[in-house]
Tab-separated table of C-alpha atoms in Angstrom:
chain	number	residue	atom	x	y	z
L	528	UNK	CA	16.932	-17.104	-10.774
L	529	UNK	CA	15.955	-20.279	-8.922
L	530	UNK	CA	14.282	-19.291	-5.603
L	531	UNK	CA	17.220	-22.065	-3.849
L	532	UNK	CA	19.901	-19.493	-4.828
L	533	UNK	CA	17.823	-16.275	-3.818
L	534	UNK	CA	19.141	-16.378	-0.184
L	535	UNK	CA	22.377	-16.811	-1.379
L	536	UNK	CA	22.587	-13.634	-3.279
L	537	UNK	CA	24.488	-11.128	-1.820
L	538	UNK	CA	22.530	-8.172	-3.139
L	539	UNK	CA	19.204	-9.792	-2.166
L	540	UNK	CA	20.053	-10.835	1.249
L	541	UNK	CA	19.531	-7.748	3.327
L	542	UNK	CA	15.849	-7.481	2.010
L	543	UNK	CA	15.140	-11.197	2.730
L	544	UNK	CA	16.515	-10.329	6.166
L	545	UNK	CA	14.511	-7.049	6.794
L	546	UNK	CA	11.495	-9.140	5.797
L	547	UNK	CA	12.128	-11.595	8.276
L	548	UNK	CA	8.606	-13.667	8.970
L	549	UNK	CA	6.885	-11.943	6.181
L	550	UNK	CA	8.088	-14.790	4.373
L	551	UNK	CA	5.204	-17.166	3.467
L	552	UNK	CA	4.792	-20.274	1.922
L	553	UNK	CA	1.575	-21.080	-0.018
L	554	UNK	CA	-0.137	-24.105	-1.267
L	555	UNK	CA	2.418	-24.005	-3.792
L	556	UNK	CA	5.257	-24.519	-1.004
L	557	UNK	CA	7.224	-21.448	-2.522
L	558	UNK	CA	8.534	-19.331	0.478
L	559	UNK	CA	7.825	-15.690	-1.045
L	560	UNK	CA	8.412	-12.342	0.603
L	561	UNK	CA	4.798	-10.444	0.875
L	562	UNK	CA	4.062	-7.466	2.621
L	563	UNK	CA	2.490	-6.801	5.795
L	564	UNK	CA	-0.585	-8.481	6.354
L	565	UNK	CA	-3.676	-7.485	8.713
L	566	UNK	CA	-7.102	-8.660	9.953
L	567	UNK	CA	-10.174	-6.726	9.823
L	568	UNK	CA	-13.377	-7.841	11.774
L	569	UNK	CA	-16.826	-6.626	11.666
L	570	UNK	CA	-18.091	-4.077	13.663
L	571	UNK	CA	-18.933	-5.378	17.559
L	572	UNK	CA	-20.916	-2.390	18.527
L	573	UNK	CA	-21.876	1.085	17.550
L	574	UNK	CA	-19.375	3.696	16.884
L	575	UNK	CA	-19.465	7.350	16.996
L	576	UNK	CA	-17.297	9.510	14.670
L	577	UNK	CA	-15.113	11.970	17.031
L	578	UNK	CA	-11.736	10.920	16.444
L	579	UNK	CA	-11.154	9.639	20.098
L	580	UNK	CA	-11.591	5.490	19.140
L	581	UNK	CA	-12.422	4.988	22.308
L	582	UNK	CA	-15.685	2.912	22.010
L	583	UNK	CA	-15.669	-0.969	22.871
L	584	UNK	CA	-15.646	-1.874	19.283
L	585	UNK	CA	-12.744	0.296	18.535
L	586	UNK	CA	-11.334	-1.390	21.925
L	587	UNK	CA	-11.905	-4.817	20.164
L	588	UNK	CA	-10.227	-4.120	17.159
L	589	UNK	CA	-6.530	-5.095	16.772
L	590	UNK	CA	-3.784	-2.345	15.868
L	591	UNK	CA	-1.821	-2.461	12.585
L	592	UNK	CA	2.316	-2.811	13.498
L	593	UNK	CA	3.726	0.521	14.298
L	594	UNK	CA	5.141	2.127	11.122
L	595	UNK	CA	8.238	1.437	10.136
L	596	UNK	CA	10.957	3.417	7.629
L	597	UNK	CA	9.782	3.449	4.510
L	598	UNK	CA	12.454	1.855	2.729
L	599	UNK	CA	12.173	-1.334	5.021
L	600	UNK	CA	12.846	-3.263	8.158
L	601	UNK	CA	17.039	-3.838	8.040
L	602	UNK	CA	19.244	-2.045	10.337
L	603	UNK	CA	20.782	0.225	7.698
L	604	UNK	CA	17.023	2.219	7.799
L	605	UNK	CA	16.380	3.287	11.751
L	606	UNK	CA	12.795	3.291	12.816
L	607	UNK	CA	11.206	6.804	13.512
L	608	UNK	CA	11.451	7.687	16.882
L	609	UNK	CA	8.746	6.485	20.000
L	610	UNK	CA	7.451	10.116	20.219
L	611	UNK	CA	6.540	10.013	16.668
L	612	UNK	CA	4.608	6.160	16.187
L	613	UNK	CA	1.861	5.682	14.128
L	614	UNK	CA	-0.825	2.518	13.780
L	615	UNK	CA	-4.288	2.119	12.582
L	616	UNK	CA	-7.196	0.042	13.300
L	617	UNK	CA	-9.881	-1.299	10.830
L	618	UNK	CA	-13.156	-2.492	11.017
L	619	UNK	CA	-16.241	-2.454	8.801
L	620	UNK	CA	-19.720	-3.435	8.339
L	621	UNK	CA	-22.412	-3.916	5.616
L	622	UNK	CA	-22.255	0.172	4.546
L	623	UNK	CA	-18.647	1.530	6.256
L	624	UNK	CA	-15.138	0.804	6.064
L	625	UNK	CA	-14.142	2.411	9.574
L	626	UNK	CA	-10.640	3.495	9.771
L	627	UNK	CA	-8.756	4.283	12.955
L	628	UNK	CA	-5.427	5.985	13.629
L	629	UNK	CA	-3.325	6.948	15.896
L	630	UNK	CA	-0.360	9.496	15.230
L	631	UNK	CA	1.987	10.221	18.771
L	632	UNK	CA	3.285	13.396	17.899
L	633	UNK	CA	4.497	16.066	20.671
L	634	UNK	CA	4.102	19.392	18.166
L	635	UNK	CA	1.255	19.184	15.643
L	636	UNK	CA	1.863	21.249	13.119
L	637	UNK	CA	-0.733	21.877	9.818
L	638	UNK	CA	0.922	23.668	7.286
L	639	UNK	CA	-1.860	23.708	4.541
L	640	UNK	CA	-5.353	25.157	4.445
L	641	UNK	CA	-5.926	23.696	0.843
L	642	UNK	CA	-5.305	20.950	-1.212
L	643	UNK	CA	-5.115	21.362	-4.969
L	644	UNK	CA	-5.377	18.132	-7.322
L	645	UNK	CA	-2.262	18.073	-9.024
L	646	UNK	CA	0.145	19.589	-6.555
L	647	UNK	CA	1.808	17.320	-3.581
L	648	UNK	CA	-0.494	17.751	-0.490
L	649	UNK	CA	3.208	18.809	1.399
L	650	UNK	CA	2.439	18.258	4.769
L	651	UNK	CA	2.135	16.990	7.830
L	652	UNK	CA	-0.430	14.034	7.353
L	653	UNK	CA	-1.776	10.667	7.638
L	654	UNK	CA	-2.635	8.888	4.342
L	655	UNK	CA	-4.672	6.091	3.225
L	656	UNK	CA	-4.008	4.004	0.213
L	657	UNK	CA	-6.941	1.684	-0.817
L	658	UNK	CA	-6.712	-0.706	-4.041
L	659	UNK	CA	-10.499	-2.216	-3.811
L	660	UNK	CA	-10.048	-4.572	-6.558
L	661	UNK	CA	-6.235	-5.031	-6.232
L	662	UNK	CA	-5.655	-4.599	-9.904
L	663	UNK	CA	-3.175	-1.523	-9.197
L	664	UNK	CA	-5.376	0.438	-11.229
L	665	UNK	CA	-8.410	3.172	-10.060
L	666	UNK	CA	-6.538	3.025	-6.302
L	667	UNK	CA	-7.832	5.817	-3.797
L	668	UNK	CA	-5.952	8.237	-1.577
L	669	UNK	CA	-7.014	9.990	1.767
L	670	UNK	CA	-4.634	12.672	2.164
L	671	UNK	CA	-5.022	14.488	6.081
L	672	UNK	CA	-3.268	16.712	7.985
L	673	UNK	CA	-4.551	17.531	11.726
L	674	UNK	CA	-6.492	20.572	10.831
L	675	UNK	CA	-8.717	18.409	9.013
L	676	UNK	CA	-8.116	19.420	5.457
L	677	UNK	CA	-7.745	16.466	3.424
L	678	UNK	CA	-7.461	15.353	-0.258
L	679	UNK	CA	-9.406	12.470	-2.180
L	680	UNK	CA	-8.229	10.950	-5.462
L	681	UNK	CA	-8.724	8.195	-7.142
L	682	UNK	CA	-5.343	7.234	-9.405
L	683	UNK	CA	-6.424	5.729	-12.661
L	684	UNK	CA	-2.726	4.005	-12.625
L	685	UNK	CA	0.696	4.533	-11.245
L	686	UNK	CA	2.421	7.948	-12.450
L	687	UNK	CA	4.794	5.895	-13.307
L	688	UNK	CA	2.978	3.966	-15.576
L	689	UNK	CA	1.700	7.128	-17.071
L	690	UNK	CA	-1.003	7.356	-14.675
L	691	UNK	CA	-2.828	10.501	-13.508
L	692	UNK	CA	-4.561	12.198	-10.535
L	693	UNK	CA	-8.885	12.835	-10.223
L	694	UNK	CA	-11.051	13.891	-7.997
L	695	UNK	CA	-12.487	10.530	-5.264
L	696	UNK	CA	-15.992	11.740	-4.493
L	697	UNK	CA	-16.582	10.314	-1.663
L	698	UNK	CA	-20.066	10.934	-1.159
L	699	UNK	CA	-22.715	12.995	1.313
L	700	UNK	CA	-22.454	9.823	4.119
L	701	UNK	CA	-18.694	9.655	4.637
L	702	UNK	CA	-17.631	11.507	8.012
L	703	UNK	CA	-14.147	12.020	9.616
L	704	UNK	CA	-13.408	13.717	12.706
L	705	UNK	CA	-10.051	14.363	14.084
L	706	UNK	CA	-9.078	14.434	18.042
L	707	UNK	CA	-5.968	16.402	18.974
L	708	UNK	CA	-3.806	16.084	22.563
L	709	UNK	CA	-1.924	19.161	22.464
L	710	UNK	CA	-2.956	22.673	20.677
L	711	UNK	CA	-2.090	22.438	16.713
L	712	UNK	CA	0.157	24.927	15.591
L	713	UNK	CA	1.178	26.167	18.977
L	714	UNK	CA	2.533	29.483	18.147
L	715	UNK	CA	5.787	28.895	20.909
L	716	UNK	CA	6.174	25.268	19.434
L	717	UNK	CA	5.832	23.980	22.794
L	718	UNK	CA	5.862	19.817	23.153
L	719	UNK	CA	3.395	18.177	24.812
L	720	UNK	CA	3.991	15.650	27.310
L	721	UNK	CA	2.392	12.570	25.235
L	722	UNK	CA	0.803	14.415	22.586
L	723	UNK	CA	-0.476	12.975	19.470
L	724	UNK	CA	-3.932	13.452	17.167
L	725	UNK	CA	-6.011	10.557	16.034
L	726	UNK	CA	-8.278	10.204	13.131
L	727	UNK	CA	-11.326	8.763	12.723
L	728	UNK	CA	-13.244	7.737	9.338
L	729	UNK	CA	-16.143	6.402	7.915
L	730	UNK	CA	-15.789	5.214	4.294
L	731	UNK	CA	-19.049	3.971	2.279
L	732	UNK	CA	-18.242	0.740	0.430
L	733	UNK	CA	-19.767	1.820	-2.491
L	734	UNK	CA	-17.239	4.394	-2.831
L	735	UNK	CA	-14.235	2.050	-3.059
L	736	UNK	CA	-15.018	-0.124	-5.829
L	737	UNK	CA	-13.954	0.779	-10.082
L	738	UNK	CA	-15.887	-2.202	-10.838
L	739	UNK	CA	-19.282	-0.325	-10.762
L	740	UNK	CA	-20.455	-1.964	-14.789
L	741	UNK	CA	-19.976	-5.563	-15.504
L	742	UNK	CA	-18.245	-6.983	-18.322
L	743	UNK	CA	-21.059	-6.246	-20.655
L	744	UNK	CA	-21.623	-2.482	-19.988
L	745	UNK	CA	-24.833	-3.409	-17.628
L	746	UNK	CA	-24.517	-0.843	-14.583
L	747	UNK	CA	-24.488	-3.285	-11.437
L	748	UNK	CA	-26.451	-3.178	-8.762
L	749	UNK	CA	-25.447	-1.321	-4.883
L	750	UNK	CA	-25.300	-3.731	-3.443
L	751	UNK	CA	-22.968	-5.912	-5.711
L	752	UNK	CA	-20.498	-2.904	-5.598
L	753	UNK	CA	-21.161	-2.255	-2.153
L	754	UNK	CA	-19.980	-5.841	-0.411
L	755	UNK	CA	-16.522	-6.330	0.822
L	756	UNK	CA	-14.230	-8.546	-0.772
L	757	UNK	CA	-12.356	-10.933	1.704
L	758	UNK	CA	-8.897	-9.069	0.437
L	759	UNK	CA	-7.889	-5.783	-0.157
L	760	UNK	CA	-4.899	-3.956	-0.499
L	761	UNK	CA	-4.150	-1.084	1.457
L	762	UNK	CA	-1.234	1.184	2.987
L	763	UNK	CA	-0.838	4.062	5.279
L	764	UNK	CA	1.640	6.665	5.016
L	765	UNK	CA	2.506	9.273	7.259
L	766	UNK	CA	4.767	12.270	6.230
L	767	UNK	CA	5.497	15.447	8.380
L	768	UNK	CA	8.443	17.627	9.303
L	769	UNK	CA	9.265	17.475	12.945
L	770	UNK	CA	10.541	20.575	15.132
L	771	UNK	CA	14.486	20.382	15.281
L	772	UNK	CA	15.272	19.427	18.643
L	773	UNK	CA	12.083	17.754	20.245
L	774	UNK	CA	11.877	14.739	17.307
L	775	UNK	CA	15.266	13.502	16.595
L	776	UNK	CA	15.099	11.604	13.849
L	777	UNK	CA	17.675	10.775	11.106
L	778	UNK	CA	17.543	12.090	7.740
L	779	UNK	CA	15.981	9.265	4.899
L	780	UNK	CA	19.056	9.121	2.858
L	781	UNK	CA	19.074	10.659	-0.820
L	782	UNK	CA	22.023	7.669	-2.005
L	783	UNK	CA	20.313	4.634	-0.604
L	784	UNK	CA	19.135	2.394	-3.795
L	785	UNK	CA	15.225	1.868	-4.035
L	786	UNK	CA	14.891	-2.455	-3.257
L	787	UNK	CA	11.325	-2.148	-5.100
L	788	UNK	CA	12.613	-3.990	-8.339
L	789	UNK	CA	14.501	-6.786	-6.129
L	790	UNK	CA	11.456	-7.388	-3.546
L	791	UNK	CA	10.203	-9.190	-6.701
L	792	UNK	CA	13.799	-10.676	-7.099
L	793	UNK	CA	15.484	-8.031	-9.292
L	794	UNK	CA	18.303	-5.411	-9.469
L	795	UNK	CA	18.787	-2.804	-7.392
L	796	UNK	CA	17.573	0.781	-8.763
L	797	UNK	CA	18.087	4.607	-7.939
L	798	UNK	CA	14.953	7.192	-6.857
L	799	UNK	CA	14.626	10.675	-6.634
L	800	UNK	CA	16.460	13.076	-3.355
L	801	UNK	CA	13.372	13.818	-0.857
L	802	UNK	CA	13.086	17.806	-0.502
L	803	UNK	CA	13.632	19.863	2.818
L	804	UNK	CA	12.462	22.944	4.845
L	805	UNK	CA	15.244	24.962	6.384
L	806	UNK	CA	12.446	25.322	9.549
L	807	UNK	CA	12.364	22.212	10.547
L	808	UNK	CA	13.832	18.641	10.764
L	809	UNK	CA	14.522	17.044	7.643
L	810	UNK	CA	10.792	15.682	5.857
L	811	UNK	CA	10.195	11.836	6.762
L	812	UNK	CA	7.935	9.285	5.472
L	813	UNK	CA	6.653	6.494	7.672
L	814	UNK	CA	4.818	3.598	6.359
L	815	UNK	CA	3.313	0.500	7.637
L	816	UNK	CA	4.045	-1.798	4.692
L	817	UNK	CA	7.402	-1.167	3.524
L	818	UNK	CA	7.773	0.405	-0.052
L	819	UNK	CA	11.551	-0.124	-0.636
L	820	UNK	CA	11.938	3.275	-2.024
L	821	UNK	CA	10.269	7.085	-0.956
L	822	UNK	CA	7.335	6.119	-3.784
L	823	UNK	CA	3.985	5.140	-2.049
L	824	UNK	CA	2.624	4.024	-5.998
L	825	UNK	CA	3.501	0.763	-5.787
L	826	UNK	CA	0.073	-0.883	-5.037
L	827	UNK	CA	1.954	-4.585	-5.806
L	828	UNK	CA	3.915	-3.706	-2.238
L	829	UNK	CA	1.071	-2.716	0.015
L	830	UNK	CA	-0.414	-4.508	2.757
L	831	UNK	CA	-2.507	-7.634	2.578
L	832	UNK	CA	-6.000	-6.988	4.716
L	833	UNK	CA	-8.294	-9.551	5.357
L	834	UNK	CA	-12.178	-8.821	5.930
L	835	UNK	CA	-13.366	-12.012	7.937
L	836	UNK	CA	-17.225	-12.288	8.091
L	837	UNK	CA	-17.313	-12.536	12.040
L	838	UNK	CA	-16.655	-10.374	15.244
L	839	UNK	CA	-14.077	-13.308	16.444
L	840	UNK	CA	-10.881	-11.501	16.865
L	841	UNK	CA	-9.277	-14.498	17.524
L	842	UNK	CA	-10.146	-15.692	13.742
L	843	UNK	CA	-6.448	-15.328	12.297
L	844	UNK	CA	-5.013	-13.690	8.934
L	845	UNK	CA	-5.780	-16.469	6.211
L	846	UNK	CA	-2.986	-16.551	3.032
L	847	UNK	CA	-4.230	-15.433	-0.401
L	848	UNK	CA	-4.094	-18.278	-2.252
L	849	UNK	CA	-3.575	-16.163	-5.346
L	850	UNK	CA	-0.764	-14.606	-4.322
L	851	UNK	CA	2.120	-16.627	-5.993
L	852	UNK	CA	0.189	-15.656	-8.950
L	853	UNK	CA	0.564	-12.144	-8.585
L	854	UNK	CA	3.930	-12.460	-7.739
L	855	UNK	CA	4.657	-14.386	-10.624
L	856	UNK	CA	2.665	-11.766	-12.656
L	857	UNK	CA	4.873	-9.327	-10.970
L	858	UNK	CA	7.728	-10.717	-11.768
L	859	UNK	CA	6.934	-10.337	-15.742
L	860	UNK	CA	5.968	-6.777	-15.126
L	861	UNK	CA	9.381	-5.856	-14.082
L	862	UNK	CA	11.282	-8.223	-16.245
L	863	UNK	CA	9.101	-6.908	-19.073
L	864	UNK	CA	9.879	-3.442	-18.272
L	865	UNK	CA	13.988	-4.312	-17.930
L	866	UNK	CA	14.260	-6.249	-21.319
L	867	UNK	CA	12.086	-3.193	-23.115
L	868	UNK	CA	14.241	-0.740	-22.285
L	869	UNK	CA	17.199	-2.358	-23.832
L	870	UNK	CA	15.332	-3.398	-26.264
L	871	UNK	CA	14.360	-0.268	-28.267
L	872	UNK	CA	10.527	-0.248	-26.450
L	873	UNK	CA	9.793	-3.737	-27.612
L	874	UNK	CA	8.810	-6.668	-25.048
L	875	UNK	CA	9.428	-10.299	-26.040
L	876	UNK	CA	6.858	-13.632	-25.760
L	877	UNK	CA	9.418	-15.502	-24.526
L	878	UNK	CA	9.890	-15.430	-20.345
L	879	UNK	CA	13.131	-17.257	-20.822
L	880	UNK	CA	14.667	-14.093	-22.041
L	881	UNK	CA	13.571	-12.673	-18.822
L	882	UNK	CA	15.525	-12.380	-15.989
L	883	UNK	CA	12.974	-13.810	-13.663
L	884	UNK	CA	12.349	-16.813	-11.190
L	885	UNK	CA	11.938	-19.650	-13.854
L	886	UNK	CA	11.486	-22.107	-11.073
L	887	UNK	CA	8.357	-20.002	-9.300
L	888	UNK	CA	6.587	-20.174	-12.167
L	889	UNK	CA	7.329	-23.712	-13.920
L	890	UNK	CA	7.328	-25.911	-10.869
L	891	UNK	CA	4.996	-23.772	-8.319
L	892	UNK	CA	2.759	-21.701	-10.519
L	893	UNK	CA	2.374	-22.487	-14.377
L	894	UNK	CA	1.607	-22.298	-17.144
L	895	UNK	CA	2.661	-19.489	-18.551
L	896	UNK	CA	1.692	-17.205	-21.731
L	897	UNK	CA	2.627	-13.893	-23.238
L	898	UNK	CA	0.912	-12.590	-26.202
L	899	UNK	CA	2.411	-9.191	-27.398
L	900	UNK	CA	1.088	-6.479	-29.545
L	901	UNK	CA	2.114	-6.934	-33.207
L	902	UNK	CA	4.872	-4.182	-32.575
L	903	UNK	CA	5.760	-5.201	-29.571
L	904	UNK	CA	5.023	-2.009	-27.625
L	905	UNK	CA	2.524	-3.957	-25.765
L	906	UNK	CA	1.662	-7.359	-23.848
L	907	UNK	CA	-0.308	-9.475	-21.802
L	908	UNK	CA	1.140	-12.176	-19.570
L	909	UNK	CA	-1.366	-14.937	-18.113
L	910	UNK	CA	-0.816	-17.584	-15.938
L	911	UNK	CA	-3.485	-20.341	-15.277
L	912	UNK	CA	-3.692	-21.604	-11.563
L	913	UNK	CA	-6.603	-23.808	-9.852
L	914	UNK	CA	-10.002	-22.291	-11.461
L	915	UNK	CA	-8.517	-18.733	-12.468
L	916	UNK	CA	-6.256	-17.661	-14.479
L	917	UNK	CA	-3.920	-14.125	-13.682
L	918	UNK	CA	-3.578	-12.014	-15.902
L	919	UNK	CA	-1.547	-8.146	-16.296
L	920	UNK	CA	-0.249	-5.729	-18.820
L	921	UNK	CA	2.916	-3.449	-19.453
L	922	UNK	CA	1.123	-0.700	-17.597
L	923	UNK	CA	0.805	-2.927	-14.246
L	924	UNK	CA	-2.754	-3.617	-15.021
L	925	UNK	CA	-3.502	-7.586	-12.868
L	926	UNK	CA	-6.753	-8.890	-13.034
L	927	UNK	CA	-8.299	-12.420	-12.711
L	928	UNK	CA	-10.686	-14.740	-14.817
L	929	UNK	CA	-12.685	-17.519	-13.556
L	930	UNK	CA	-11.745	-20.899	-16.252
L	931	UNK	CA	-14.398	-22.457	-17.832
């Protein structure tokens, strides 16, 4: 599909116009939709972990976008309700990733005292999703609720690419302190004028990186897997079920069609029903990047964050100049994944048998390879731009090489 006819498709034009200026144009003058995109400077001043952000540094930082409906920005999906916003701050320094949120919420509620790897931390919680090396592989989770229990795992790939859960360790120097207006767990339910709880982390950046051995087995040093790469990708969820009567929010739909597939210019698919609690409001999911469906493992739809070197605030968001590539790359994992499964398992070589943008990748991006498995149960797709070349594989795996 040539990206001239993709505003004229009728199925496609509601998530073009939910994306609304998160359409960019790179150096390869292809307007693309991306997701949200965010600035993170370095630290201004010191900062002490109590959950309150209220030190000048914290004051310096700018605040994500309040979070939106999961399934994205159009009309058809209302926004969650004032009482209930959410939005984060970021900063970091040579050691720390320092994450900052802030969750209005008039009746906290903690439902678990555990979390068990494995098993759906169920509650009410902020959570942090953190692809390091944006490969949509080895991606770590922060799972919290406002009693301070929290989860840590490190995803090896998506579940849906047959991917599993582990332990994250984060380490003896990471700290987290949560600050609550308004008693948790109130045992009348009673709202609180303006209540909400914030969060407050410190995450070492040698924690966040799979890349921790180079290409020959050699174990790197810390301070090559400690630095910060100018991007990362990164999302925040926040899930809960609010009181009946003090959060009125609409139920997420269980027949609205996931928009995943067709942010990269495909069909339309199904998802699974979110569950309920008879207690309490129906569950909701709040995110700050959209994800086009109730499925947070989607790493290719997260937000863009850049790390700028300086304590300029004014310094603005930069483009990724490799991201055409990974769209493009994208684009073959989902077309790959369409023609295999009517195909008896077996991906093709050829990307004109894929129903894909032939134009983004012949006149903006280019050229293109696929090399598949001698059975055809497997593949890797490469596309040469500028002094790397993009590479992934059917299980989502997207890395770079520098050309020689």
């Amino acid at each position: 599909m040539k990206i001239s006819k993709l505003f004229k498709n009728p199925l496609l034009l509601p998530l073009f116009i939910q994306l609304g200026n998160n359409l960019i144009s790179y150096a390869c003058e292809c307007p693309l939709p991306t997701p949200k995109t965010y600035t993170s400077y370095r630290r201004s001043g010191t900062i002490e972990i109590d959950g309150k952000l209220d030190e000048e540094a914290w004051d310096r930082a700018p605040w994500t976008e309040t979070f939106g409906n999961v399934f994205g920005e159009d009309e058809q999906f209302p926004r969650p309700p004032e009482n209930i916003e959410t939005k984060v701050k970021l900063i970091w320094d040579d050691q720390y990733l320092y994450v900052g949120a802030l969750l209005l919420d008039p009746v906290i509620r903690a439902l678990e005292n555990e979390a068990v790897l494995g098993e759906v931390f169920d509650d009410n919680t902020f959570q942090l999703y953190l692809d390091h090396d944006r490969t949509n592989h080895n991606y770590k989770v922060i799972q919290m609720n406002p009693n301070g229990v929290y989860k840590s795992s490190i995803y090896n790939k998506p579940p849906s690419d047959d991917g599993y859960e582990s332990w994250w360790d984060l380490g003896p120097d990471f700290e987290f302190k949560i600050y609550t207006h308004g008693e948790v767990n109130n045992k009348d339910w009673k709202p609180v004028e303006d209540g909400y709880w914030s969060v407050e982390m410190k995450i070492p950046l040698d924690r966040l990186s799979a890349r921790v051995f180079d290409s020959l087995g050699i174990k790197k040093r810390a301070e090559e897997t400690s630095a910060m790469p100018t991007y990362m990708g990164l999302n925040f969820l926040r899930t809960g079920f609010p009181p009946k009567g003090v959060v009125n929010i609409q139920a997420q739909s269980t027949t609205v069609q996931s928009t995943v597939s067709s942010f990269f210019l495909f069909g339309l698919g199904n998802f699974n029903t979110l569950f309920k609690r008879h207690e309490v409001g129906p569950k909701y999911q709040t995110s700050w990047s959209p994800l086009h469906s109730n499925d947070i493992h989607h790493p290719e739809l997260w937000g863009q964050v850049m790390f700028r070197n300086t304590t300029n605030t004014y310094k603005p968001f930069v483009p990724d100049q490799s991201y055409p590539t990974r769209f493009a790359l994208m684009q073959i994992y989902y077309g790959e994944k369409a023609y295999a499964a009517t195909h008896d398992g077996v991906y093709t070589e050829n990307y004109q048998d894929l129903d894909i943008d032939v134009q983004l990748v012949e006149d903006c991006i280019g050229p293109l390879k696929i090399r598949t498995s001698d059975d055809g149960v497997s593949y890797e797709a490469s596309i040469r731009y500028r002094k790397q070349t993009g590479h992934i594989r059917e299980d989502r795996y997207l890395h770079f090489t520098d050309n020689h």
